[in-house]
mmCIF file of C-alpha atoms in Angstrom:
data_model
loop_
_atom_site.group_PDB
_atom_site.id
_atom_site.type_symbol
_atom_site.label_atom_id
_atom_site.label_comp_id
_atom_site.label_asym_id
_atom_site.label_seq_id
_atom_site.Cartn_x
_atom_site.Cartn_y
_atom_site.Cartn_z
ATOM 1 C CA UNK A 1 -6.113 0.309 -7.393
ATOM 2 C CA UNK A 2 -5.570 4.089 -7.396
ATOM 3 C CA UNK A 3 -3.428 6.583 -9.315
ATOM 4 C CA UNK A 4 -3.868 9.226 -6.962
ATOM 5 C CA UNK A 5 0.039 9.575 -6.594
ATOM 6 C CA UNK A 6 0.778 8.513 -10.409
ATOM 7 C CA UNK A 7 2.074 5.624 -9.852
ATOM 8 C CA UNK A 8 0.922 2.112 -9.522
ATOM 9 C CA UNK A 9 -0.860 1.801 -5.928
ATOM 10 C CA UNK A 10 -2.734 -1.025 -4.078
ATOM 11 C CA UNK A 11 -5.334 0.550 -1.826
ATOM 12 C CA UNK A 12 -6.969 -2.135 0.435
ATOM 13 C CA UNK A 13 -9.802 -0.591 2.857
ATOM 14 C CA UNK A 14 -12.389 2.062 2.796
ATOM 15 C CA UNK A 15 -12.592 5.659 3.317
ATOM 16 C CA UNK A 16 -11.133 6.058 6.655
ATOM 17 C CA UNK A 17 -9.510 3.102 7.194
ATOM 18 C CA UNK A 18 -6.993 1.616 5.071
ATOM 19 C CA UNK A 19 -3.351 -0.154 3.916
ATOM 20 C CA UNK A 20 -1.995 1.492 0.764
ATOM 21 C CA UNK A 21 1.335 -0.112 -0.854
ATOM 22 C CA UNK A 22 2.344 2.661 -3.672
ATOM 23 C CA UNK A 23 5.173 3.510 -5.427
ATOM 24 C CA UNK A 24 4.918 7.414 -6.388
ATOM 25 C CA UNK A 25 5.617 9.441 -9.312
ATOM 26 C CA UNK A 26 5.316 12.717 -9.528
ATOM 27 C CA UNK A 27 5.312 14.777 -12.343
ATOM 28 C CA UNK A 28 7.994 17.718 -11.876
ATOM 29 C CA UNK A 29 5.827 19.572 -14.211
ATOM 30 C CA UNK A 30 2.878 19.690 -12.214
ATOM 31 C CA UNK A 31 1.972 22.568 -10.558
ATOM 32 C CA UNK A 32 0.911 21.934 -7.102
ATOM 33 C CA UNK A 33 4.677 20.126 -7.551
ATOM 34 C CA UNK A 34 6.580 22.745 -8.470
ATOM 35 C CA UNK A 35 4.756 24.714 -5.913
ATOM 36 C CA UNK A 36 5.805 22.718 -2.965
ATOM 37 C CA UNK A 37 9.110 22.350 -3.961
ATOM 38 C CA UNK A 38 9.374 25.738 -4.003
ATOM 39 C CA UNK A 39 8.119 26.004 -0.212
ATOM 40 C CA UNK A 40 10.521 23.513 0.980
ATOM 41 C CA UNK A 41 13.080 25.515 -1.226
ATOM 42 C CA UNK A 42 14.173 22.879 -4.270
ATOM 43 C CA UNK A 43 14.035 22.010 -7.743
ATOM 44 C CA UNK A 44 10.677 20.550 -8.911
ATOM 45 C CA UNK A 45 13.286 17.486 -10.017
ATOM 46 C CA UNK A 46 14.620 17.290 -6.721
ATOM 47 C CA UNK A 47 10.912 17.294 -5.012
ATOM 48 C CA UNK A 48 9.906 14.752 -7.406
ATOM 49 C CA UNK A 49 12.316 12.400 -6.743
ATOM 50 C CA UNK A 50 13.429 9.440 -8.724
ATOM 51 C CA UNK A 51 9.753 8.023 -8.530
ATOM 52 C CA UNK A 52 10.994 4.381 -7.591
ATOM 53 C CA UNK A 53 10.805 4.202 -4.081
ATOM 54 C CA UNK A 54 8.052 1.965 -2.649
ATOM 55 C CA UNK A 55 5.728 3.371 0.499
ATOM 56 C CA UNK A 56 3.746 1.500 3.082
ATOM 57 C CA UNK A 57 0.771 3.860 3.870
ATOM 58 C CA UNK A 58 -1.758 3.409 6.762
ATOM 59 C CA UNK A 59 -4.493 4.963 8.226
ATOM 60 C CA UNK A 60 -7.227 3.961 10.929
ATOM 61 C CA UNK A 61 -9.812 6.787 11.217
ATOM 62 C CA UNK A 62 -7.292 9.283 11.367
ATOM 63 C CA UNK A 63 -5.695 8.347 14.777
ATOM 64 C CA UNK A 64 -2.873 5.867 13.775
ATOM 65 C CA UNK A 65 -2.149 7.149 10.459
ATOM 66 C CA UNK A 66 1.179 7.154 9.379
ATOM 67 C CA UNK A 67 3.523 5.739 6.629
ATOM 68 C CA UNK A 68 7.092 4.941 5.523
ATOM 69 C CA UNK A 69 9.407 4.237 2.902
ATOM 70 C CA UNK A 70 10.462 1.340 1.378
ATOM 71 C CA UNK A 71 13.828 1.619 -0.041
ATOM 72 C CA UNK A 72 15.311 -1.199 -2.287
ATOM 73 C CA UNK A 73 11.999 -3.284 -2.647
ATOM 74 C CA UNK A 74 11.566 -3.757 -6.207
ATOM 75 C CA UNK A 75 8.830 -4.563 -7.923
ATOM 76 C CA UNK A 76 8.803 -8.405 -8.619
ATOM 77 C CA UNK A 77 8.586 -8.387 -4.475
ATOM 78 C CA UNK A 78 5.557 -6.609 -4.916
ATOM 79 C CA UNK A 79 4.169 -8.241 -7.586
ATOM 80 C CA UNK A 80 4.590 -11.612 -5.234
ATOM 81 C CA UNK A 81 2.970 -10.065 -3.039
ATOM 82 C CA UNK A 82 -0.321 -9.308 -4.696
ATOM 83 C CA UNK A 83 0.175 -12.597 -6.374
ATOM 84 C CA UNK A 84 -0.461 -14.403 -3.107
ATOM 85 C CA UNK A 85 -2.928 -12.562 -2.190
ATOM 86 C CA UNK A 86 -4.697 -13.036 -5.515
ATOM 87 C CA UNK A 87 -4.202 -16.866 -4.359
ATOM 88 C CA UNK A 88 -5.454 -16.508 -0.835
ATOM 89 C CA UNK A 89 -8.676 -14.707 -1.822
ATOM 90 C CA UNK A 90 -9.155 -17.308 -4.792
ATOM 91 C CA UNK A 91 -9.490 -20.294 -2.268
ATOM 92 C CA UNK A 92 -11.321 -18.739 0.493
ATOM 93 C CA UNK A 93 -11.502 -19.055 4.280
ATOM 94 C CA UNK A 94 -8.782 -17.200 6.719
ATOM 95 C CA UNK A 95 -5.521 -16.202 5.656
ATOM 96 C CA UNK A 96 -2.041 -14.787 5.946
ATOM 97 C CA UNK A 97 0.091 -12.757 3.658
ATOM 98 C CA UNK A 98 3.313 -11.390 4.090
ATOM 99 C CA UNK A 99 5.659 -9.152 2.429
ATOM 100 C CA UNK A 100 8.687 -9.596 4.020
ATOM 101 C CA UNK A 101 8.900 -8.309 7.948
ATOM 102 C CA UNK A 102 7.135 -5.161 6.742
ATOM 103 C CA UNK A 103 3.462 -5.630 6.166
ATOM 104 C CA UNK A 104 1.317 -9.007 7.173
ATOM 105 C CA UNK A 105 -2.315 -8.975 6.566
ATOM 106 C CA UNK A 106 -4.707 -11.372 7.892
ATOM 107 C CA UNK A 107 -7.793 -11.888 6.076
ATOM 108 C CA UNK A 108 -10.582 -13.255 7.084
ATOM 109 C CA UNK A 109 -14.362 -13.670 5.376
ATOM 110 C CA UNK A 110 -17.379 -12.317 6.243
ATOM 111 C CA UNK A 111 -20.326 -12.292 3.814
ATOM 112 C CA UNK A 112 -19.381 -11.475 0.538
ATOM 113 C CA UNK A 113 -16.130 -10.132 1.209
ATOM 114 C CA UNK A 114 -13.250 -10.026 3.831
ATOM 115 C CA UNK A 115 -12.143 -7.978 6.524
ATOM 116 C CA UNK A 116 -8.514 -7.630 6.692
ATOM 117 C CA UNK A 117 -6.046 -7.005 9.981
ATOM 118 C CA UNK A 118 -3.065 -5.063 8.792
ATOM 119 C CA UNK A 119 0.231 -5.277 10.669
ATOM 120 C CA UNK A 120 3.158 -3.010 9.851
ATOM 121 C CA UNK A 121 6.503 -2.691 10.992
ATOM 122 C CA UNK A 122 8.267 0.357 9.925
ATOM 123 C CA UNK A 123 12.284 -0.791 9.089
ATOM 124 C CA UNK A 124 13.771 2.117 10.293
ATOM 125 C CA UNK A 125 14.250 2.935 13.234
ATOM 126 C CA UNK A 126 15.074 -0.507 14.426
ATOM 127 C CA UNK A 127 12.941 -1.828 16.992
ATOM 128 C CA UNK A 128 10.140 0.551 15.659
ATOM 129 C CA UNK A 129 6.980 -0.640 17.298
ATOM 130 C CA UNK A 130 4.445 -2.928 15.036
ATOM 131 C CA UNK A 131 1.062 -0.490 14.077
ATOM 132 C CA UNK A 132 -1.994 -2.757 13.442
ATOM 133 C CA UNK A 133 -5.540 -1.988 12.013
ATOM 134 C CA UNK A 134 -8.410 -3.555 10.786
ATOM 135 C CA UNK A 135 -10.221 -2.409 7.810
ATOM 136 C CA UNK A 136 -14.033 -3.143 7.019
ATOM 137 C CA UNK A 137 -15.191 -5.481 4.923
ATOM 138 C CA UNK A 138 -14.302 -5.243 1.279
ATOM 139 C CA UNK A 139 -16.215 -7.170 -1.622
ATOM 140 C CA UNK A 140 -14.023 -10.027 -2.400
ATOM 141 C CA UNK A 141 -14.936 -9.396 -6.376
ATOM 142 C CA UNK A 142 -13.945 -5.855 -6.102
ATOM 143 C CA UNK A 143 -10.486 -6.449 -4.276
ATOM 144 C CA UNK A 144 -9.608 -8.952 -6.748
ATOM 145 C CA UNK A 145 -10.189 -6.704 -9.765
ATOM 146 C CA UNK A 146 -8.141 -3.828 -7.819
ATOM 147 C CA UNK A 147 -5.474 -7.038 -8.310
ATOM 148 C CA UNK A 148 -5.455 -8.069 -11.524
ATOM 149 C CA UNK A 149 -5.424 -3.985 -12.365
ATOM 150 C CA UNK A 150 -2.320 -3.021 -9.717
ATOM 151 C CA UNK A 151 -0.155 -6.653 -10.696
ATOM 152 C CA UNK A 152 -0.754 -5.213 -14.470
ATOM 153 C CA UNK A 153 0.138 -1.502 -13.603
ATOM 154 C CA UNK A 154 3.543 -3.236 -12.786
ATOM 155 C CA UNK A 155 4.203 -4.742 -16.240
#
């Protein structure tokens, strides 16, 4: 899990290479905030946003990054989400999760961990061509904590 944007955030991957499911929340008080919204010529408020829109981030060594929003998925869908994949890794051997026709991730084990291929659709614009990448392999113990933290960030 990761509060790097303030809000609750599942980060699945390494360094260079990763999925990141996060919904934002910036603080319009901050001052790196206020100082962007100023460059792009708006309120702080306004730049902030209303800090309850969901984003699909991914990145694969810097050459197929890219993300997009989620609009109207709420948090229970989330939630499910993580809750299946809490499942998946508690049983072992390959998997698939889905959330919706946005994000599927295949896992798959190898030693003490698993190596995930992400898939992501973007829903807008229609048709938008599917983006996959594979992370490396992440310690199933530590991906499971990251859980348990992110599906409580949500309560």
């Amino acid at each position: 899990m990761s509060d790097v944007m303030g809000g609750p955030a599942l980060f699945i991957g390494g360094d260079t290479t990763f999925v990141l499911l996060v919904r934002p929340e910036l603080d319009p008080a901050d001052a790196g905030v206020r100082a962007a919204a100023e460059r792009a010529g708006v309120t702080a408020e306004e730049f902030a946003g209303p800090g309850n829109v969901w984003a699909l981030v991914l990145d694969d060594d810097f050459e197929c990054d890219g993300g997009f929003e989620l609009p109207g998925l709420r948090d229970a869908e989330v939630d499910d989400f993580a809750e299946r994949l809490q499942a998946a890794l508690g049983v072992g051997g390959p998997f698939t999760v889905e959330a919706g026709a946005v994000l599927r991730l295949d896992g798959r084990p190898e030693g003490e961990g698993y190596v995930f291929t992400a898939h992501a659709t973007p829903p807008e614009p229609e048709g938008a061509p599917t983006v996959s990448l594979q992370t490396g392999t992440i310690p199933t113990a530590t991906l499971l904590a990251d859980l348990e933290a992110f599906r409580g960030s949500l309560a």
